[in-house]
Coordinates of C-alpha atoms in Angstrom, one line a residue:
I1 CA -26.0 -58.2 -27.7
S2 CA -25.5 -59.4 -24.3
D3 CA -27.5 -58.6 -21.3
D4 CA -24.5 -56.8 -19.7
E5 CA -24.5 -54.5 -22.8
I6 CA -28.1 -53.7 -22.4
S7 CA -27.6 -53.0 -18.5
D8 CA -24.7 -50.6 -19.4
D9 CA -27.2 -49.0 -21.8
E10 CA -29.7 -48.3 -19.4
D11 CA -27.3 -47.1 -17.1
T12 CA -26.0 -44.3 -19.2
D13 CA -29.8 -43.4 -20.2
N14 CA -30.3 -43.3 -16.1
E15 CA -27.2 -41.0 -15.6
E16 CA -28.1 -38.9 -18.7
S17 CA -31.8 -38.3 -17.5
E18 CA -30.3 -37.4 -13.8
I19 CA -27.8 -34.8 -15.7
A20 CA -30.8 -33.4 -17.1
E21 CA -32.8 -33.0 -14.7
S22 CA -30.2 -31.6 -12.2
N23 CA -29.7 -28.8 -15.2
N24 CA -33.3 -28.2 -15.2
D25 CA -33.1 -27.4 -11.5
E26 CA -30.2 -25.1 -12.0
T27 CA -31.6 -23.2 -14.8
G28 CA -35.1 -23.1 -12.5
S29 CA -33.2 -21.7 -9.9
D30 CA -31.2 -19.3 -11.9
E31 CA -34.5 -17.9 -13.3
S32 CA -35.6 -17.6 -9.7
D33 CA -32.7 -15.7 -8.8
D34 CA -33.1 -13.2 -11.7
E35 CA -36.5 -12.7 -11.0
A36 CA -35.6 -11.8 -7.4
N37 CA -32.9 -9.5 -8.3
E38 CA -35.0 -7.8 -10.7
S39 CA -37.3 -7.0 -8.1
S40 CA -34.9 -6.0 -5.5
D41 CA -33.6 -3.6 -8.1
D42 CA -37.0 -2.3 -8.8
E43 CA -37.1 -1.9 -5.2
A44 CA -34.1 -0.2 -4.9
A45 CA -34.6 2.3 -7.8
E46 CA -38.1 3.3 -6.3
S47 CA -36.7 3.8 -3.1
S48 CA -33.8 5.4 -4.4
D49 CA -36.5 7.9 -6.6
E50 CA -38.5 8.7 -3.5
E51 CA -35.3 9.5 -1.5
S52 CA -34.1 11.8 -4.6
D53 CA -37.5 13.4 -4.6
A54 CA -37.2 14.1 -0.8
S55 CA -33.9 15.5 -1.1
D56 CA -35.1 17.6 -4.2
D57 CA -37.8 19.0 -2.1
E58 CA -35.6 19.7 0.9
G59 CA -33.1 21.5 -1.6
D60 CA -36.2 23.5 -2.9
S61 CA -37.2 24.6 0.7
E62 CA -33.9 25.6 1.6
V63 CA -33.2 27.3 -1.6
N64 CA -36.8 29.3 -1.1
N65 CA -35.9 29.9 2.3
L66 CA -32.4 31.1 2.3
A67 CA -33.3 33.0 -1.5
L68 CA -31.4 36.3 0.0
A69 CA -28.2 34.8 1.9
V70 CA -26.1 34.8 -0.9
S71 CA -22.3 34.3 0.7
G72 CA -20.2 33.4 -2.3
G73 CA -20.0 33.6 -5.8
F74 CA -22.8 33.1 -8.6
R75 CA -23.8 31.1 -11.6
W76 CA -24.3 32.8 -14.8
N77 CA -26.8 29.7 -16.2
E78 CA -29.1 30.6 -13.1
G79 CA -32.2 30.0 -15.3
E80 CA -30.9 27.0 -16.5
D81 CA -30.5 25.4 -13.5
D82 CA -34.0 26.4 -12.8
E83 CA -35.1 24.5 -15.9
A84 CA -33.0 21.5 -15.4
G85 CA -34.5 21.1 -11.7
S86 CA -38.1 21.1 -13.1
Q87 CA -36.8 18.7 -15.8
A88 CA -35.4 16.7 -13.1
S89 CA -38.6 16.4 -10.9
A90 CA -41.0 15.9 -14.0
S91 CA -38.5 12.7 -15.0
D92 CA -38.5 11.3 -11.4
A93 CA -42.5 11.1 -11.3
D94 CA -42.4 9.1 -14.7
S95 CA -39.4 7.0 -13.3
D96 CA -41.3 3.7 -12.8
A97 CA -41.9 3.4 -16.4
S98 CA -38.6 1.0 -17.4
D99 CA -35.5 0.5 -16.0
D100 CA -34.0 1.3 -19.4
E101 CA -35.3 4.8 -19.3
T102 CA -34.4 5.3 -15.7
S103 CA -30.6 4.5 -16.5
S104 CA -30.4 6.5 -19.5
K105 CA -32.0 9.7 -17.6
A106 CA -29.6 9.0 -14.6
K107 CA -26.7 9.3 -17.4
K108 CA -28.2 12.5 -18.6
N109 CA -28.4 14.2 -15.0
N110 CA -24.8 13.2 -14.3
K111 CA -23.7 14.5 -17.5
R112 CA -26.0 18.0 -17.0
S113 CA -24.4 18.0 -13.3
K114 CA -20.9 17.9 -14.6
M115 CA -21.5 20.7 -17.1
Q116 CA -23.1 22.7 -14.3
K117 CA -19.9 22.4 -12.4
I118 CA -18.1 23.2 -15.1
S119 CA -19.8 26.4 -16.4
Q120 CA -20.3 27.7 -12.5
D121 CA -18.5 31.0 -12.4
V122 CA -15.5 30.9 -10.0
T123 CA -16.1 34.2 -8.4
A124 CA -16.5 33.7 -4.6
D125 CA -13.1 34.4 -4.2
L126 CA -13.2 37.9 -5.8
A127 CA -16.0 38.6 -3.4
E128 CA -13.8 37.6 -0.1
Q129 CA -10.7 39.5 -1.2
A130 CA -9.7 42.0 -3.8
P131 CA -8.5 41.0 -7.2
R132 CA -4.9 40.7 -7.6
A133 CA -4.0 39.6 -11.3
A134 CA -5.3 41.0 -14.6
S135 CA -7.3 37.6 -15.1
D136 CA -9.1 38.5 -12.2
F137 CA -10.2 42.0 -13.7
E138 CA -10.7 40.6 -17.0
R139 CA -13.8 38.2 -15.4
L140 CA -15.0 41.1 -13.7
V141 CA -15.3 43.5 -16.5
M142 CA -16.7 40.7 -18.4
G143 CA -19.5 40.1 -15.7
S144 CA -19.9 43.9 -15.6
P145 CA -19.1 45.6 -18.6
D146 CA -20.7 48.9 -18.2
S147 CA -19.4 49.4 -14.8
S148 CA -16.9 52.1 -14.8
F149 CA -15.7 51.2 -11.4
M150 CA -14.8 47.9 -12.9
W151 CA -12.7 49.4 -15.6
I152 CA -11.2 52.2 -13.7
Q153 CA -9.9 49.7 -11.1
F154 CA -8.4 47.6 -13.8
M155 CA -6.7 51.0 -15.0
T156 CA -5.3 51.4 -11.2
H157 CA -4.1 47.8 -11.3
Y158 CA -1.8 48.7 -14.2
L159 CA -0.9 51.9 -13.1
G160 CA 0.5 50.4 -9.5
Q161 CA 2.6 48.2 -12.0
S162 CA 3.7 51.4 -13.8
E163 CA 2.0 49.7 -17.0
V164 CA 0.7 53.3 -18.2
E165 CA 0.3 52.2 -21.7
Q166 CA -1.4 49.3 -20.3
A167 CA -3.7 51.5 -18.3
R168 CA -4.6 53.6 -21.7
E169 CA -5.5 50.6 -23.6
I170 CA -7.9 49.4 -20.8
A171 CA -9.7 52.9 -20.5
E172 CA -9.8 52.7 -24.7
R173 CA -11.3 49.1 -24.6
A174 CA -13.9 50.8 -21.6
L175 CA -15.1 53.7 -24.1
K176 CA -15.7 51.2 -26.6
T177 CA -17.6 48.1 -24.5
I178 CA -19.8 50.8 -22.6
T179 CA -23.1 51.1 -24.0
P180 CA -23.9 54.6 -25.5
R181 CA -26.8 55.2 -23.1
E182 CA -24.7 55.2 -20.2
E183 CA -23.1 58.7 -20.3
Q184 CA -22.4 58.9 -16.7
E185 CA -20.3 55.6 -17.0
K186 CA -18.6 56.9 -20.0
M187 CA -18.0 60.5 -18.3
N188 CA -16.1 58.5 -15.3
V189 CA -13.8 56.8 -17.7
W190 CA -12.9 60.2 -19.3
V191 CA -12.5 61.8 -16.0
A192 CA -10.3 59.0 -15.3
M193 CA -8.0 59.4 -18.5
L194 CA -7.8 62.9 -17.7
N195 CA -6.1 62.1 -14.4
L196 CA -4.0 59.7 -15.7
E197 CA -2.6 61.7 -18.6
H198 CA -2.3 64.9 -15.9
R199 CA -0.1 62.6 -13.7
F200 CA 1.7 60.1 -15.7
G201 CA 1.9 61.9 -19.6
T202 CA 2.3 65.2 -20.9
K203 CA 0.8 68.3 -21.6
D204 CA 0.4 67.2 -25.0
T205 CA -1.2 63.9 -24.3
L206 CA -3.3 65.7 -21.6
D207 CA -4.7 68.1 -24.1
E208 CA -5.6 65.3 -26.5
V209 CA -7.6 63.5 -24.1
L210 CA -9.2 66.9 -23.4
K211 CA -10.3 67.8 -26.9
R212 CA -11.5 64.1 -27.3
S213 CA -13.4 64.4 -24.2
L214 CA -15.3 67.8 -25.4
Q215 CA -16.4 66.4 -28.4
F216 CA -18.1 63.3 -26.9
M217 CA -19.5 64.4 -23.6
N218 CA -20.9 67.5 -21.9
P219 CA -18.3 70.3 -22.5
K220 CA -19.5 72.2 -19.4
H221 CA -18.9 68.9 -17.3
V222 CA -15.3 68.1 -18.7
Y223 CA -14.1 71.7 -18.2
L224 CA -15.4 71.4 -14.5
Q225 CA -14.0 68.1 -13.9
M226 CA -10.6 69.5 -15.4
A227 CA -10.7 72.3 -13.0
K228 CA -11.1 70.0 -10.1
I229 CA -8.3 67.9 -11.3
Y230 CA -6.0 71.1 -11.6
E231 CA -7.4 72.0 -8.1
R232 CA -6.2 69.0 -6.1
A233 CA -3.0 69.3 -7.4
D234 CA -2.7 72.9 -6.3
Q235 CA -2.6 74.4 -10.0
I236 CA -4.8 77.2 -8.9
A237 CA -3.9 79.4 -12.1
D238 CA -4.9 76.6 -14.5
A239 CA -8.1 75.6 -12.3
E240 CA -9.2 79.4 -12.8
R241 CA -8.3 79.1 -16.3
M242 CA -11.0 76.2 -16.8
H243 CA -13.4 78.0 -14.8
K244 CA -12.9 81.3 -17.1
I245 CA -13.5 78.9 -20.4
A246 CA -16.7 77.4 -18.6
I247 CA -18.3 81.0 -17.7
S248 CA -17.3 82.4 -21.2
K249 CA -19.3 79.3 -23.0
F250 CA -21.6 78.7 -20.6
S251 CA -22.4 82.1 -19.1
E252 CA -26.4 81.1 -18.2
S253 CA -25.3 78.3 -15.9
C254 CA -25.5 79.2 -12.0
K255 CA -23.2 76.3 -11.5
V256 CA -20.5 77.7 -13.1
W257 CA -20.4 80.8 -11.3
V258 CA -20.9 79.2 -7.7
L259 CA -17.9 76.9 -8.2
F260 CA -15.9 79.6 -9.5
G261 CA -16.7 81.8 -6.6
L262 CA -16.0 78.8 -4.3
L263 CA -12.3 78.2 -5.7
L264 CA -11.7 81.9 -5.0
L265 CA -13.0 81.7 -1.5
K266 CA -11.3 78.8 -0.5
N267 CA -7.7 80.4 -2.0
D268 CA -8.5 83.8 0.3
K269 CA -9.8 85.7 -2.7
I270 CA -12.7 87.2 -1.0
D271 CA -13.1 90.5 -2.8
E272 CA -12.8 88.7 -6.1
S273 CA -15.7 86.3 -5.2
R274 CA -17.8 89.0 -4.3
D275 CA -17.2 90.9 -7.4
L276 CA -17.8 87.8 -9.3
L277 CA -21.4 87.4 -7.8
A278 CA -22.1 90.7 -9.0
R279 CA -21.2 89.7 -12.9
A280 CA -23.2 86.6 -12.2
L281 CA -26.0 88.6 -11.6
R282 CA -25.8 90.5 -14.5
S283 CA -25.4 87.4 -16.8
L284 CA -27.5 85.0 -15.5
P285 CA -31.5 84.8 -15.9
K286 CA -33.8 86.4 -13.5
R287 CA -35.1 83.3 -12.2
K288 CA -31.7 81.8 -11.1
H289 CA -30.8 84.9 -9.2
V290 CA -32.2 84.0 -5.7
K291 CA -30.2 80.6 -6.2
A292 CA -26.9 82.2 -6.9
I293 CA -27.1 84.9 -4.1
T294 CA -28.3 82.2 -1.6
Q295 CA -25.5 79.6 -2.9
F296 CA -23.1 82.6 -2.3
G297 CA -24.3 83.4 1.0
Q298 CA -23.7 79.8 2.1
M299 CA -20.1 79.7 0.9
E300 CA -19.7 83.1 3.0
F301 CA -20.6 81.0 6.1
K302 CA -18.4 78.0 5.5
H303 CA -15.4 79.8 3.6
G304 CA -15.6 83.3 4.3
E305 CA -17.0 85.9 6.6
P306 CA -20.0 84.5 8.5
E307 CA -21.5 87.9 9.2
R308 CA -21.3 88.5 5.4
G309 CA -23.2 85.5 4.9
R310 CA -25.9 86.8 7.3
T311 CA -26.1 90.2 5.2
V312 CA -26.7 88.3 1.8
F313 CA -29.7 86.1 3.4
E314 CA -31.3 89.2 5.1
G315 CA -31.4 90.5 2.0
V316 CA -32.9 87.8 0.0
L317 CA -35.5 87.2 2.9
G318 CA -36.2 90.6 2.8
T319 CA -37.6 90.6 -0.9
Y320 CA -38.9 86.8 -0.7
P321 CA -39.9 86.9 3.3
K322 CA -42.7 84.1 2.3
R323 CA -40.2 81.9 0.9
V324 CA -39.9 78.6 3.1
D325 CA -37.0 77.0 1.7
L326 CA -35.0 80.5 2.3
W327 CA -35.5 80.6 5.6
S328 CA -35.0 76.8 6.3
V329 CA -31.5 77.2 4.4
Y330 CA -30.8 80.0 6.6
L331 CA -31.7 78.5 9.8
D332 CA -29.5 75.3 9.1
I333 CA -26.6 77.4 7.8
E334 CA -26.9 79.3 11.2
I335 CA -26.8 75.9 13.3
S336 CA -24.1 74.2 11.1
S337 CA -22.1 77.5 11.3
A338 CA -22.1 77.4 15.2
T339 CA -21.4 73.7 15.2
R340 CA -18.6 73.9 12.9
Q341 CA -16.8 76.3 14.8
G342 CA -17.0 74.7 18.2
L343 CA -19.0 77.7 19.7
D344 CA -21.7 75.3 21.4
A345 CA -18.8 73.3 23.3
A346 CA -17.1 76.4 24.1
D347 CA -20.4 78.1 25.4
P348 CA -22.2 75.6 28.1
N349 CA -24.6 78.4 28.9
G350 CA -26.0 78.3 25.1
R351 CA -25.7 81.9 24.6
C352 CA -24.2 81.3 20.8
W353 CA -27.6 79.7 19.9
E354 CA -29.2 83.2 21.0
P355 CA -29.0 84.1 17.2
T356 CA -30.6 81.1 15.9
R357 CA -33.5 81.3 18.5
K358 CA -34.4 85.0 17.6
L359 CA -34.6 83.6 13.9
F360 CA -37.1 81.1 14.9
E361 CA -39.2 83.8 17.0
R362 CA -39.1 85.7 13.8
V363 CA -40.3 83.1 11.5
V364 CA -43.3 82.0 13.8
S365 CA -44.3 85.4 14.5
M366 CA -45.3 85.7 10.5
K367 CA -48.4 85.2 9.1
N368 CA -48.1 81.8 6.9
S369 CA -50.3 79.1 6.1
S370 CA -50.7 76.5 9.0
K371 CA -48.8 74.1 6.8
K372 CA -45.6 76.0 6.8
M373 CA -46.2 77.0 10.6
K374 CA -46.5 73.6 11.6
F375 CA -43.1 72.8 9.5
F376 CA -41.1 75.8 11.5
F377 CA -42.3 74.5 14.8
K378 CA -41.2 70.9 14.4
K379 CA -37.9 72.3 13.1
W380 CA -37.6 74.8 16.2
L381 CA -38.6 71.7 18.6
K382 CA -36.1 69.5 17.2
F383 CA -33.3 72.2 17.4
E384 CA -34.0 72.9 21.1
K385 CA -34.0 69.0 21.6
D386 CA -30.8 68.9 20.4
H387 CA -29.1 72.0 21.8
G388 CA -31.6 73.2 24.3
T389 CA -32.7 72.6 27.6
E390 CA -36.0 71.6 29.1
A391 CA -37.3 74.9 29.6
T392 CA -36.5 75.8 25.8
V393 CA -38.7 72.9 24.8
E394 CA -41.5 73.7 27.0
H395 CA -41.2 77.3 25.3
V396 CA -41.3 75.9 22.1
K397 CA -44.2 73.8 22.9
Q398 CA -46.1 76.5 24.7
K399 CA -45.6 78.6 21.4
A400 CA -47.1 76.2 19.4
R401 CA -50.0 75.8 21.8
E402 CA -50.8 79.8 21.5
Y403 CA -50.9 79.5 17.7
V404 CA -53.1 76.7 17.6
N405 CA -55.7 78.6 20.2
S406 CA -55.2 81.5 18.1
L407 CA -56.7 79.5 15.1
G408 CA -59.5 78.4 17.3
A409 CA -60.4 82.2 18.1

């Protein structure tokens, strides 16, 4: 082996050592870079966690401050959202444990937020504008299955499109869906069905629905509602027929007598209405006589002859002079009668209020308890402030002072 070959081998060895050293330097620099990157990633993760905690706190404070300011739709999974928020805050507190756990939790949170967006109920549009399509009403009845208002609106939607059969199907669905304890809601649906058959059906379909409703609901209420339907359609004979059936079946109910009398008065059958009161007093229990008489007297003021109404009240008060409720109703009906007829506007001198003032004078001159007298004086004072003058107001105050002084004496 020559000296030249040995020198060549030494040169190659030197080059390999230099390459190895350079590789070691590059490896060391890469490791330091990785460490720097990991530390920067940790710092970024911590800062992002702190920012997310701060934003969550601010969001919670805003929700607490604006808990009642609901301007749009709502979420069905509100309880799940609160639980998810508490879980997210707990996971943020332990986010420094490891990078792998942080990334997995972040993925879960992203997935949860996506699911929340998907499950969010889109009812904001329905709150801002009326529902137009059948799908809109389907969402409404699914959200409020026991609401008769929603079901009736759904029926009206189909009736507006002349789809009567579809409206019937919605009514049947409503009766099956509404819970049995919601009797008034079911009654509203039955009344809607009666109106539907009366307007769009035949006599046979109307009789069939009426027969079914009598089996499931209070018959007295059904007959009275059917009478109102006929009355609104100016079918007075049929309305009277329904009232007569109700009276024959529920003769001890004051309501059926009063509503029948009101129908007669509205249609100028005054004599028949007065005869009906006599029949009612013969059929009703004695404890209901005062109630029936006073209600017939109020109807005379509104739809008949006010003087006849005064006669009725005077007769009742002659028998029960200490009844504060009767005096209060008598005074109220006198005031409303004069206001309704426009007597207060046509008489600037206030002479139309003289009968009412005489009633107040009568009632405060009677011997009643101090509690009852206070009630009448307050009522009289309010009346004079609304319809009287400063002189009449001062007169009431003077009367009250005299009464108080009489108690001290």
